[in-house]
Coordinates of C-alpha atoms and ligand atoms in Angstrom, one line a residue:
M1 CA 108.5 145.5 130.5
K2 CA 107.9 146.6 134.0
T3 CA 105.8 143.9 136.4
T4 CA 104.4 144.6 139.5
K5 CA 104.1 141.4 141.7
L6 CA 101.1 141.4 144.2
N7 CA 101.3 139.7 147.3
T8 CA 98.7 138.0 148.7
L9 CA 97.2 140.7 151.0
D10 CA 97.2 142.9 147.7
I11 CA 95.3 140.1 145.7
E12 CA 92.6 139.9 148.7
K13 CA 91.9 143.4 148.6
V14 CA 91.7 143.3 144.8
R15 CA 89.2 140.6 145.3
Q16 CA 87.0 142.7 148.0
V17 CA 87.0 145.6 145.8
A18 CA 86.0 143.6 143.1
A19 CA 83.4 142.0 145.1
I20 CA 81.9 145.2 146.4
K21 CA 81.8 146.9 142.9
T22 CA 79.5 144.1 141.8
L23 CA 77.4 144.3 144.7
E24 CA 77.2 148.2 144.0
V25 CA 76.1 147.3 140.3
Q26 CA 73.3 144.8 141.9
A27 CA 72.0 147.5 144.1
L28 CA 71.8 150.2 141.0
C29 CA 70.2 147.5 139.2
E30 CA 67.7 146.9 141.8
I31 CA 67.1 150.4 142.4
A32 CA 66.5 151.0 138.5
Q33 CA 63.6 148.6 138.4
L34 CA 61.6 150.5 141.1
V35 CA 60.9 153.0 138.2
G36 CA 58.1 151.2 138.1
A37 CA 56.7 152.0 141.2
A38 CA 58.1 155.7 141.2
A39 CA 54.2 156.3 141.5
E40 CA 54.4 155.9 144.7
L41 CA 56.6 157.6 145.9
D42 CA 57.0 156.7 149.3
T43 CA 57.1 153.3 148.8
A44 CA 59.9 153.4 146.2
L45 CA 62.2 155.8 148.3
S46 CA 62.1 153.4 151.0
E47 CA 62.8 150.5 148.8
I48 CA 65.6 152.2 147.7
L49 CA 66.8 152.9 151.2
R50 CA 66.3 148.8 151.9
V51 CA 68.2 148.2 148.9
L52 CA 71.3 150.0 150.4
H53 CA 71.1 148.0 153.3
D54 CA 70.6 144.5 152.2
T55 CA 73.4 144.5 149.1
L56 CA 76.1 147.0 150.5
R57 CA 75.3 146.9 154.3
M58 CA 74.8 150.3 154.3
D59 CA 72.6 151.0 157.9
R60 CA 70.1 153.8 158.6
A61 CA 70.2 154.6 155.0
T62 CA 68.0 158.3 155.5
L63 CA 66.4 160.8 152.9
F64 CA 65.9 164.3 154.5
M65 CA 64.3 166.5 152.7
L66 CA 62.9 170.2 152.9
D67 CA 59.6 170.3 154.7
E68 CA 57.1 172.5 154.0
T69 CA 57.9 175.3 155.7
G70 CA 61.4 175.4 153.7
K71 CA 63.5 176.1 157.1
R72 CA 63.9 172.6 158.2
L73 CA 65.1 169.0 157.0
A74 CA 63.0 166.4 157.9
I75 CA 63.0 162.3 157.2
K76 CA 61.2 161.7 154.3
A77 CA 62.3 157.8 154.2
S78 CA 64.4 155.7 155.8
Y79 CA 65.7 152.4 156.7
G80 CA 66.1 150.6 160.3
M81 CA 64.8 153.3 162.1
T82 CA 61.5 153.5 164.4
E83 CA 58.7 155.7 164.3
A84 CA 60.2 157.8 167.3
E85 CA 63.6 157.7 165.8
K86 CA 62.4 159.3 162.6
G87 CA 60.3 161.9 164.5
R88 CA 63.6 163.3 166.0
G89 CA 64.9 163.5 162.8
V90 CA 64.8 167.0 162.5
Y91 CA 67.1 169.7 161.6
K92 CA 67.4 173.4 160.7
L93 CA 69.3 174.2 157.9
D94 CA 72.1 175.7 160.2
E95 CA 72.5 172.5 162.2
G96 CA 74.5 169.5 162.2
V97 CA 76.1 167.4 159.5
C98 CA 72.7 167.6 157.6
G99 CA 72.3 171.1 157.3
K100 CA 76.0 171.8 156.1
I101 CA 75.5 169.0 153.7
F102 CA 72.4 171.0 152.4
R103 CA 73.9 174.8 152.2
S104 CA 77.4 173.7 150.4
R105 CA 75.9 171.2 148.1
F106 CA 79.0 169.0 148.9
P107 CA 79.0 165.8 150.3
F108 CA 80.7 165.4 153.5
V109 CA 82.0 162.2 155.5
V110 CA 82.4 161.7 159.4
P111 CA 85.3 158.7 159.5
D112 CA 83.6 158.4 163.1
I113 CA 80.9 159.7 164.5
K114 CA 82.1 159.7 168.2
T115 CA 84.8 162.6 167.3
E116 CA 83.0 164.7 165.4
P117 CA 81.5 167.4 167.4
L118 CA 79.0 168.8 163.9
F119 CA 77.5 165.2 164.3
L120 CA 74.4 165.5 166.7
N121 CA 73.1 161.8 166.5
R122 CA 69.6 163.7 167.0
T123 CA 67.8 160.4 166.3
Q124 CA 69.8 158.5 169.0
S125 CA 69.2 155.8 166.5
R126 CA 72.9 154.4 167.3
G127 CA 72.8 153.6 170.7
G128 CA 74.1 149.8 170.9
R129 CA 77.1 150.1 168.6
V130 CA 79.0 153.1 169.9
K131 CA 81.9 150.7 170.6
D132 CA 82.5 150.2 166.6
K133 CA 83.8 152.6 164.8
I134 CA 80.8 154.0 162.8
S135 CA 81.6 156.1 159.9
F136 CA 78.7 158.5 158.6
I137 CA 78.1 159.6 154.7
G138 CA 76.1 162.2 153.7
V139 CA 75.6 163.9 149.9
P140 CA 73.3 166.5 148.7
V141 CA 70.0 165.6 146.8
I142 CA 69.8 167.9 143.9
L143 CA 67.1 168.7 141.5
R144 CA 67.2 171.3 138.8
K145 CA 65.8 174.2 141.1
G146 CA 68.4 173.6 143.6
P147 CA 69.2 171.0 146.8
V148 CA 66.0 169.7 148.1
G149 CA 67.6 167.3 150.6
V150 CA 70.7 164.8 151.6
L151 CA 70.8 161.4 151.9
T152 CA 73.1 160.0 154.6
V153 CA 74.3 156.4 155.2
D154 CA 76.3 154.6 158.6
R155 CA 79.2 152.3 157.5
V156 CA 80.7 150.3 160.2
F157 CA 84.3 151.1 159.9
E158 CA 85.8 149.0 157.0
S159 CA 89.3 149.4 156.1
E160 CA 88.8 147.7 152.2
V161 CA 86.3 150.4 150.8
S162 CA 88.1 153.9 150.8
F163 CA 85.4 156.4 151.6
E164 CA 85.6 158.4 147.9
E165 CA 84.2 155.1 146.3
D166 CA 81.3 155.1 149.3
V167 CA 80.7 158.9 148.2
Q168 CA 80.8 158.6 144.4
F169 CA 78.2 155.4 144.9
I170 CA 76.0 157.4 147.3
T171 CA 76.1 160.4 145.1
V172 CA 74.7 158.3 142.2
V173 CA 72.2 157.0 144.1
A174 CA 71.1 160.5 145.2
T175 CA 71.0 161.4 141.5
L176 CA 68.8 158.5 140.9
I177 CA 66.1 159.6 144.0
A178 CA 66.4 163.0 142.4
Q179 CA 65.2 161.8 139.5
F180 CA 62.2 160.0 141.0
L181 CA 61.1 163.2 142.9
E182 CA 61.3 164.9 139.7
L183 CA 58.9 162.3 138.1
D184 CA 56.9 162.3 141.3
S185 CA 56.4 166.2 140.8
I186 CA 55.4 165.8 136.8
L187 CA 53.2 163.5 137.7
K188 CA 51.3 165.3 140.7
R189 CA 51.4 168.4 138.5
K190 CA 49.5 166.8 135.6
E191 CA 47.0 164.9 138.6
E192 CA 46.6 168.3 139.6
V193 CA 45.9 169.6 135.9
L194 CA 43.6 166.5 135.5
V195 CA 42.0 166.8 138.8
E196 CA 40.9 170.7 137.9
E197 CA 39.8 169.9 134.5
N198 CA 37.6 167.4 135.5
R199 CA 35.8 169.3 138.3
S200 CA 35.3 172.1 135.3
L201 CA 34.1 169.7 132.7
K202 CA 31.8 168.3 135.6
A203 CA 30.7 171.5 136.1
E204 CA 30.2 172.3 132.6
L205 CA 28.2 168.9 132.4
N206 CA 26.1 170.2 134.9
K207 CA 25.5 173.7 133.3
R208 CA 24.8 171.7 130.2
Y209 CA 22.4 168.8 131.5
S210 CA 20.6 170.7 134.2
R211 CA 18.5 173.9 133.4
H212 CA 16.6 175.6 136.5
N213 CA 18.6 173.7 139.0
I214 CA 16.7 170.1 137.7
I215 CA 19.0 167.6 136.3
G216 CA 18.4 165.5 133.3
Q217 CA 19.9 165.0 130.0
S218 CA 17.0 162.3 128.9
K219 CA 14.9 163.0 126.0
V220 CA 11.5 163.4 128.3
M221 CA 13.6 165.8 130.5
N222 CA 14.4 168.0 127.8
E223 CA 10.6 168.1 126.7
V224 CA 10.2 169.3 130.5
F225 CA 12.8 171.7 130.2
R226 CA 11.2 173.0 126.8
L227 CA 7.8 173.3 128.5
I228 CA 8.9 175.1 131.4
D229 CA 10.5 177.7 129.4
R230 CA 7.6 178.0 127.2
V231 CA 5.1 178.6 130.0
A232 CA 7.0 180.2 132.6
P233 CA 6.8 183.9 131.1
S234 CA 3.1 183.3 130.6
R235 CA -0.1 183.5 133.1
A236 CA -1.2 179.9 132.0
T237 CA -2.0 177.6 134.6
A238 CA 0.3 174.6 134.8
L239 CA -0.7 170.9 135.9
L240 CA 1.9 168.8 137.2
L241 CA 1.6 165.2 136.7
G242 CA 3.9 162.5 137.9
E243 CA 4.9 160.0 140.7
S244 CA 6.0 160.8 144.0
G245 CA 9.4 162.2 144.1
T246 CA 9.9 162.8 140.6
G247 CA 10.4 166.4 140.8
K248 CA 6.7 168.5 140.6
E249 CA 7.7 170.7 143.5
L250 CA 11.2 171.7 141.5
V251 CA 9.6 172.6 138.1
A252 CA 6.6 174.5 140.1
R253 CA 9.2 176.3 141.5
A254 CA 11.3 176.6 138.6
I255 CA 8.4 177.7 136.6
H256 CA 7.6 180.5 139.3
Q257 CA 11.4 181.6 139.3
A258 CA 11.9 181.8 135.2
G259 CA 8.6 183.4 135.2
T260 CA 7.8 187.6 135.4
R261 CA 6.5 187.0 138.9
I262 CA 10.1 186.2 140.5
E263 CA 9.8 189.2 142.7
R264 CA 6.4 188.0 144.1
P265 CA 5.6 185.2 146.4
F266 CA 5.8 181.5 145.8
V267 CA 2.9 180.2 147.7
K268 CA 2.3 176.6 148.5
I269 CA -0.4 174.8 150.1
N270 CA -0.9 171.0 149.9
C271 CA -4.4 169.8 149.8
A272 CA -4.1 166.7 151.3
A273 CA -2.5 167.9 154.6
L274 CA -5.5 169.4 156.0
P275 CA -8.9 168.4 156.9
E276 CA -11.3 169.9 154.6
N277 CA -12.8 173.0 156.9
L278 CA -9.1 174.0 157.9
L279 CA -8.3 173.6 154.3
E280 CA -11.1 175.9 152.8
S281 CA -9.8 178.8 155.7
E282 CA -6.0 178.4 154.9
L283 CA -6.9 179.0 151.1
L284 CA -9.6 182.1 151.4
G285 CA -8.5 183.3 155.2
H286 CA -11.1 184.2 157.5
E287 CA -12.4 187.2 159.6
K288 CA -12.5 187.1 163.3
G289 CA -15.4 185.0 164.9
A290 CA -15.6 183.4 161.3
F291 CA -15.8 179.9 163.3
T292 CA -15.0 179.0 167.0
G293 CA -11.8 179.1 167.5
A294 CA -11.5 182.1 164.9
T295 CA -10.1 184.5 167.4
S296 CA -8.7 186.6 164.9
F297 CA -8.5 188.0 161.4
K298 CA -6.3 185.6 159.1
Q299 CA -5.2 186.3 155.4
G300 CA -5.4 183.2 153.1
R301 CA -3.1 181.6 150.5
F302 CA -4.9 183.1 147.9
E303 CA -4.3 186.6 149.3
M304 CA -0.6 186.2 150.4
A305 CA 0.1 184.3 146.7
D306 CA -1.7 188.3 145.2
G307 CA 0.9 189.0 142.4
G308 CA 3.1 185.9 142.6
T309 CA 2.2 182.3 142.0
L310 CA 0.2 179.8 144.3
F311 CA 1.3 176.1 143.9
L312 CA -2.0 173.7 145.0
D313 CA 0.1 170.6 145.5
E314 CA -1.9 167.2 145.8
I315 CA -4.8 168.7 144.1
G316 CA -6.3 165.1 143.6
E317 CA -6.9 165.3 147.3
L318 CA -9.1 168.3 147.2
P319 CA -12.6 167.7 148.7
L320 CA -15.2 167.9 145.8
N321 CA -17.0 170.9 147.9
L322 CA -14.2 172.7 147.9
Q323 CA -13.2 172.1 144.3
A324 CA -16.3 174.0 143.2
K325 CA -15.1 176.6 145.6
L326 CA -11.7 176.5 143.9
L327 CA -13.4 176.6 140.3
R328 CA -15.0 179.9 141.2
V329 CA -11.9 181.9 142.1
L330 CA -9.9 180.3 139.5
Q331 CA -12.5 182.0 136.8
E332 CA -13.7 184.8 138.7
K333 CA -10.2 185.9 140.4
Q334 CA -12.7 187.0 143.4
F335 CA -13.4 185.2 146.5
E336 CA -14.7 186.4 149.9
R337 CA -13.0 185.3 153.2
L338 CA -14.7 183.0 155.4
G339 CA -17.4 185.0 157.7
G340 CA -17.0 187.9 155.5
S341 CA -18.7 190.0 152.8
K342 CA -16.0 191.8 151.1
T343 CA -15.3 190.5 147.8
L344 CA -11.8 190.3 147.2
T345 CA -9.6 190.3 143.9
V346 CA -6.4 189.0 143.4
D347 CA -4.1 188.2 140.8
V348 CA -2.7 184.9 141.1
R349 CA -0.9 182.4 139.0
I350 CA -2.0 179.0 139.5
I351 CA 0.7 175.9 139.3
A352 CA -1.5 172.4 140.4
A353 CA 0.4 169.1 141.0
T354 CA -0.8 165.5 141.5
N355 CA 0.2 162.0 141.4
V356 CA -3.3 160.8 141.6
D357 CA -4.5 159.9 137.6
L358 CA -7.0 163.1 137.3
E359 CA -8.9 161.8 134.1
E360 CA -9.7 158.5 136.1
A361 CA -10.9 160.5 139.2
V362 CA -13.1 162.3 137.1
K363 CA -14.4 159.1 135.4
R364 CA -15.4 158.1 139.1
G365 CA -17.2 161.1 139.9
N366 CA -14.2 162.1 142.5
F367 CA -12.9 165.4 140.4
R368 CA -15.2 167.8 138.9
A369 CA -14.7 167.5 134.9
D370 CA -14.6 171.5 134.6
L371 CA -12.0 172.2 137.5
Y372 CA -9.9 169.6 135.5
Y373 CA -10.2 171.2 132.5
R374 CA -9.4 174.6 133.8
L375 CA -6.2 173.2 135.4
N376 CA -5.2 171.1 132.4
V377 CA -4.3 174.1 130.4
V378 CA -0.3 173.2 130.3
P379 CA -0.1 169.9 131.5
I380 CA 3.8 168.8 132.3
V381 CA 4.2 164.9 132.6
L382 CA 7.4 164.2 135.2
P383 CA 8.4 160.7 133.7
P384 CA 9.6 158.2 136.7
L385 CA 12.9 157.4 137.1
R386 CA 13.1 154.2 135.8
E387 CA 11.9 155.8 132.3
R388 CA 14.6 158.1 131.8
R389 CA 17.5 155.6 133.8
E390 CA 20.2 157.4 131.5
D391 CA 20.0 160.3 134.2
I392 CA 21.1 158.2 137.1
P393 CA 24.2 158.9 136.6
L394 CA 24.0 162.3 136.5
L395 CA 21.7 162.5 139.3
I396 CA 24.2 160.6 141.9
D397 CA 27.1 162.6 140.9
F398 CA 24.8 165.9 141.5
F399 CA 23.7 164.3 145.1
L400 CA 27.4 162.9 145.5
R401 CA 28.7 166.6 145.0
E402 CA 25.9 168.2 147.4
S403 CA 26.0 165.7 150.2
N404 CA 30.0 165.1 149.9
E405 CA 29.8 169.1 150.7
R406 CA 27.3 168.9 153.2
N407 CA 28.8 166.1 155.2
K408 CA 32.7 167.0 154.5
R409 CA 33.1 163.3 152.8
R410 CA 34.8 162.6 149.7
L411 CA 32.7 159.6 149.0
R412 CA 32.5 158.0 145.4
L413 CA 30.6 155.5 143.8
S414 CA 32.3 152.3 142.0
V415 CA 31.3 152.0 138.5
E416 CA 29.2 148.4 139.3
A417 CA 27.5 150.2 141.7
V418 CA 26.5 153.0 139.7
D419 CA 25.3 150.3 137.0
F420 CA 23.4 148.4 139.9
L421 CA 21.4 151.7 140.8
K422 CA 21.3 152.0 136.8
N423 CA 19.0 149.0 136.6
Y424 CA 17.0 149.7 140.2
S425 CA 13.3 150.4 139.9
W426 CA 13.6 153.4 141.8
P427 CA 9.6 153.2 143.1
G428 CA 10.7 156.8 145.4
N429 CA 11.9 158.1 142.2
V430 CA 14.6 161.2 142.6
R431 CA 13.6 161.5 146.1
E432 CA 14.3 157.9 147.0
L433 CA 18.2 158.4 145.0
Q434 CA 18.7 161.8 146.6
N435 CA 18.0 159.9 149.9
L436 CA 20.3 156.8 149.5
V437 CA 23.0 159.2 148.3
E438 CA 22.7 161.0 151.4
R439 CA 22.4 158.0 153.8
L440 CA 25.7 156.5 151.5
V441 CA 27.6 159.3 152.3
I442 CA 26.6 159.6 155.7
M443 CA 27.6 155.7 156.3
A444 CA 30.4 155.3 154.0
T445 CA 33.9 154.4 156.2
G446 CA 36.1 154.6 153.0
D447 CA 36.0 156.7 149.9
W448 CA 34.6 154.5 147.7
G449 CA 30.8 153.3 148.1
K450 CA 30.4 149.3 146.8
V451 CA 27.4 147.4 145.7
S452 CA 27.5 145.8 149.0
D453 CA 27.2 149.1 150.8
L454 CA 23.4 149.5 149.3
P455 CA 20.6 148.9 151.5
S456 CA 19.3 145.0 151.5
Y457 CA 15.7 145.9 150.1
M458 CA 17.4 147.5 147.4
L459 CA 19.7 144.1 146.4
A460 CA 16.6 141.8 147.1
E461 CA 14.7 143.5 145.1
P462 CA 12.5 140.6 143.0
E463 CA 12.3 142.8 139.9
R464 CA 15.9 142.3 139.6
K465 CA 15.7 139.0 139.3
I466 CA 13.0 139.2 136.6
Q467 CA 14.7 141.7 134.6
E468 CA 18.4 139.4 134.6
E469 CA 16.3 136.8 133.5
T470 CA 14.9 138.6 130.6
G471 CA 17.2 141.3 130.1
L472 CA 14.1 143.5 129.8
P473 CA 12.8 146.6 132.7
K474 CA 9.2 146.0 133.9
T475 CA 7.8 148.5 131.6
I476 CA 9.1 147.2 128.3
R477 CA 7.9 143.8 129.2
E478 CA 4.9 144.8 129.8
D479 CA 4.2 146.9 126.6
R480 CA 5.3 144.0 124.5
W481 CA 3.9 141.3 126.1
E482 CA 0.8 142.4 128.0
P483 CA -0.8 144.7 125.4
S484 CA -3.0 146.3 127.6
V485 CA -7.4 146.0 126.9
Q486 CA -8.4 148.8 129.2
P487 CA -9.8 151.7 127.4
N488 CA -7.2 154.1 128.9
P489 CA -4.3 152.2 128.6
A490 CA -2.0 155.1 130.2
G491 CA -4.2 155.8 132.7
A492 CA -4.1 152.4 133.8
F493 CA -0.9 152.1 133.5
L494 CA -0.1 155.1 135.8
K495 CA -2.5 153.4 138.2
D496 CA -0.5 150.1 138.2
M497 CA 2.7 152.0 138.7
E498 CA 1.2 153.8 141.9
R499 CA -0.3 150.6 143.3
D500 CA 3.2 148.9 142.9
V501 CA 4.8 152.1 144.4
V502 CA 2.7 151.8 147.3
E503 CA 2.4 148.1 148.2
N504 CA 6.3 147.9 147.7
A505 CA 6.8 150.9 149.9
L506 CA 4.6 148.7 152.5
I507 CA 6.4 145.9 152.1
R508 CA 9.8 147.7 152.7
N509 CA 8.1 149.5 155.9
G510 CA 6.4 145.9 157.2
W511 CA 3.2 147.5 156.7
V512 CA 3.9 150.1 159.2
Q513 CA 1.5 152.7 157.2
A514 CA 3.0 155.9 159.0
R515 CA 6.4 154.4 158.0
A516 CA 5.7 153.6 154.4
A517 CA 3.7 157.1 154.1
R518 CA 6.9 158.9 155.3
E519 CA 9.5 157.6 152.6
L520 CA 6.9 158.3 150.1
G521 CA 6.4 161.5 151.5
L522 CA 2.9 161.1 151.3
T523 CA 0.6 161.8 154.4
Q524 CA -1.5 159.1 156.4
R525 CA -4.4 160.3 154.8
Q526 CA -3.2 159.8 151.4
I527 CA -1.3 156.4 151.6
G528 CA -4.7 155.3 153.7
Y529 CA -6.8 156.2 151.0
R530 CA -4.5 154.4 148.2
I531 CA -4.7 151.6 150.8
K532 CA -8.3 151.3 150.2
K533 CA -8.4 152.3 146.5
Y534 CA -6.0 149.4 145.6
G535 CA -7.6 147.2 148.1
L536 CA -4.0 146.3 149.4
V537 CA -3.4 143.9 152.0
P538 CA -0.4 142.1 153.5
S539 CA 0.2 138.8 151.2
Ligands
ATP601 N1 15.6 166.6 138.3 C1 15.8 166.6 139.4 N2 17.5 167.2 139.8 C2 17.5 167.6 141.0 N3 16.9 167.1 141.9 C3 15.9 166.6 141.8 C4 15.5 166.4 140.6 N4 13.8 165.9 141.2 C5 13.6 166.0 142.1 N5 14.9 166.6 142.6 C6 14.7 166.6 144.1 O1 14.1 165.3 144.5 C7 13.5 165.7 145.4 C8 11.9 165.2 145.4 O2 11.3 166.3 144.6 P1 9.8 167.2 144.7 O3 9.7 167.4 145.9 O4 9.9 167.9 143.8 O5 8.9 165.5 144.3 P2 7.4 165.6 144.1 O6 7.0 165.3 142.5 O7 6.7 166.9 144.5 O8 7.4 164.5 145.1 P3 5.9 164.5 145.9 O9 4.6 163.8 145.0 O10 6.0 163.1 146.8 O11 5.3 165.4 146.9 C9 13.6 167.2 145.9 O12 14.5 166.7 147.3 C10 14.2 168.0 144.6 O13 14.7 168.6 144.8
MG602 MG1 5.7 167.3 146.1

């Protein structure tokens, strides 16, 4: 049997090769472990290149990938290069060694980069080491659809490793990188499908939970939708009742739009916004010279709304004298302009709204009973937001979408923030929620809104504390533990709520009435009236 005797040099070489093979296996093991981080592609790629450097002393390991033009190779990941060097590493497909490897789909070895004319060294990252003999090895990265990039490494010339062995090893690494890329594109495609699915589901939900552009899925809001559908096609007068910001004007417009008068005008007048004499001429119009300052004829809102809808907002603030005149127009559908003798006939559908307890006002003699009954044909009560908390996430979603679009942002709220808002008392109702979302979107610095981003008056809400202690919202506590002894519990309850809303707004605004009025969407006259009515004073 023939035996080969190895001399000492040969033994040393075998040892070195074995050591390198061990390192290669170790490198592959480390790279394999990075599969878990594949969802963060850029990090995973940089890590692979770092492993090449740390275990096998391969310098400037670089992954070039086709850029979005499909005409150039640019650095996707690298190890041991500055940002400036990376920026310079862009090659056309017909340029240099990288271009050649990409087009040919074959590995390429430059034993000594100083003597290879094709080697462009565009990144200029090898400045300090040109006295060493640097070899360069590049292999293509190939996916099923074809080549997508090139993986390159530098080696300071070491005689103990043959280039073939290096090429073989780097080809294995390039194959692993291709797997990472494939995985990433599968994940991205799946994510795109999910995002699209999510978007269309949300749009579908929105359609389902919003009718007439009014968001809500709660039982009470479904009842509101039912009433809108019932009343809209008729000419019946609707009376919208609810706290400030609950959506009374929105519902008034919805009734108009869902009815047969949609082609005709929707005219609004705020009965609290004008002094009595001006309000009368706004409603009925006036002839030229009807009073000092009436320099020309003016059409009133009744005439403007002929054939359409007249929305009498804040009807509870209408002075008694005008209540009588309004009643006549409603009953006879006829009136005269101020200073005029001609009787005009109009066909107007009336929708009135108020956040005042009209029944209570009738009892006190502030509102005419006959007008109240004339208006209260189809009452629609808009529940305060705290009584339909299940609608809060839907509303947040709706306003976020609107506000993000308007402000070109992508804010979302954390689960904790949405939970917090679900439990907040919302004295300003939907308007307060809408304003809050707009404020968060404008002020946000990142993509996620957290509880700590909410305004301090919300976080400090005393009601929260009690609720946390009892586990019950205020309304339920009151219902259970303090049964009302009033002759009209519902009316008294509404009054209590209004008192709370106004007082809280005043506290939040440091008792500056104008600011509190603005927050609640009231006029100064209205808030002044309520402060007096409830005897509110700073404590
Ligand atoms: N259910 C809802 N879905 C979507 N937006 C709503 C909803 N309710 C109210 N809003 C929005 O909230 C804001 C306040 O609503 P609106 O003006 O109709 O309230 P209001 O009851 O008339 O208040 P006020 O008594 O203060 O006049 C509006 O911008 C409205 O579009
Ligand atoms: Mg309103």
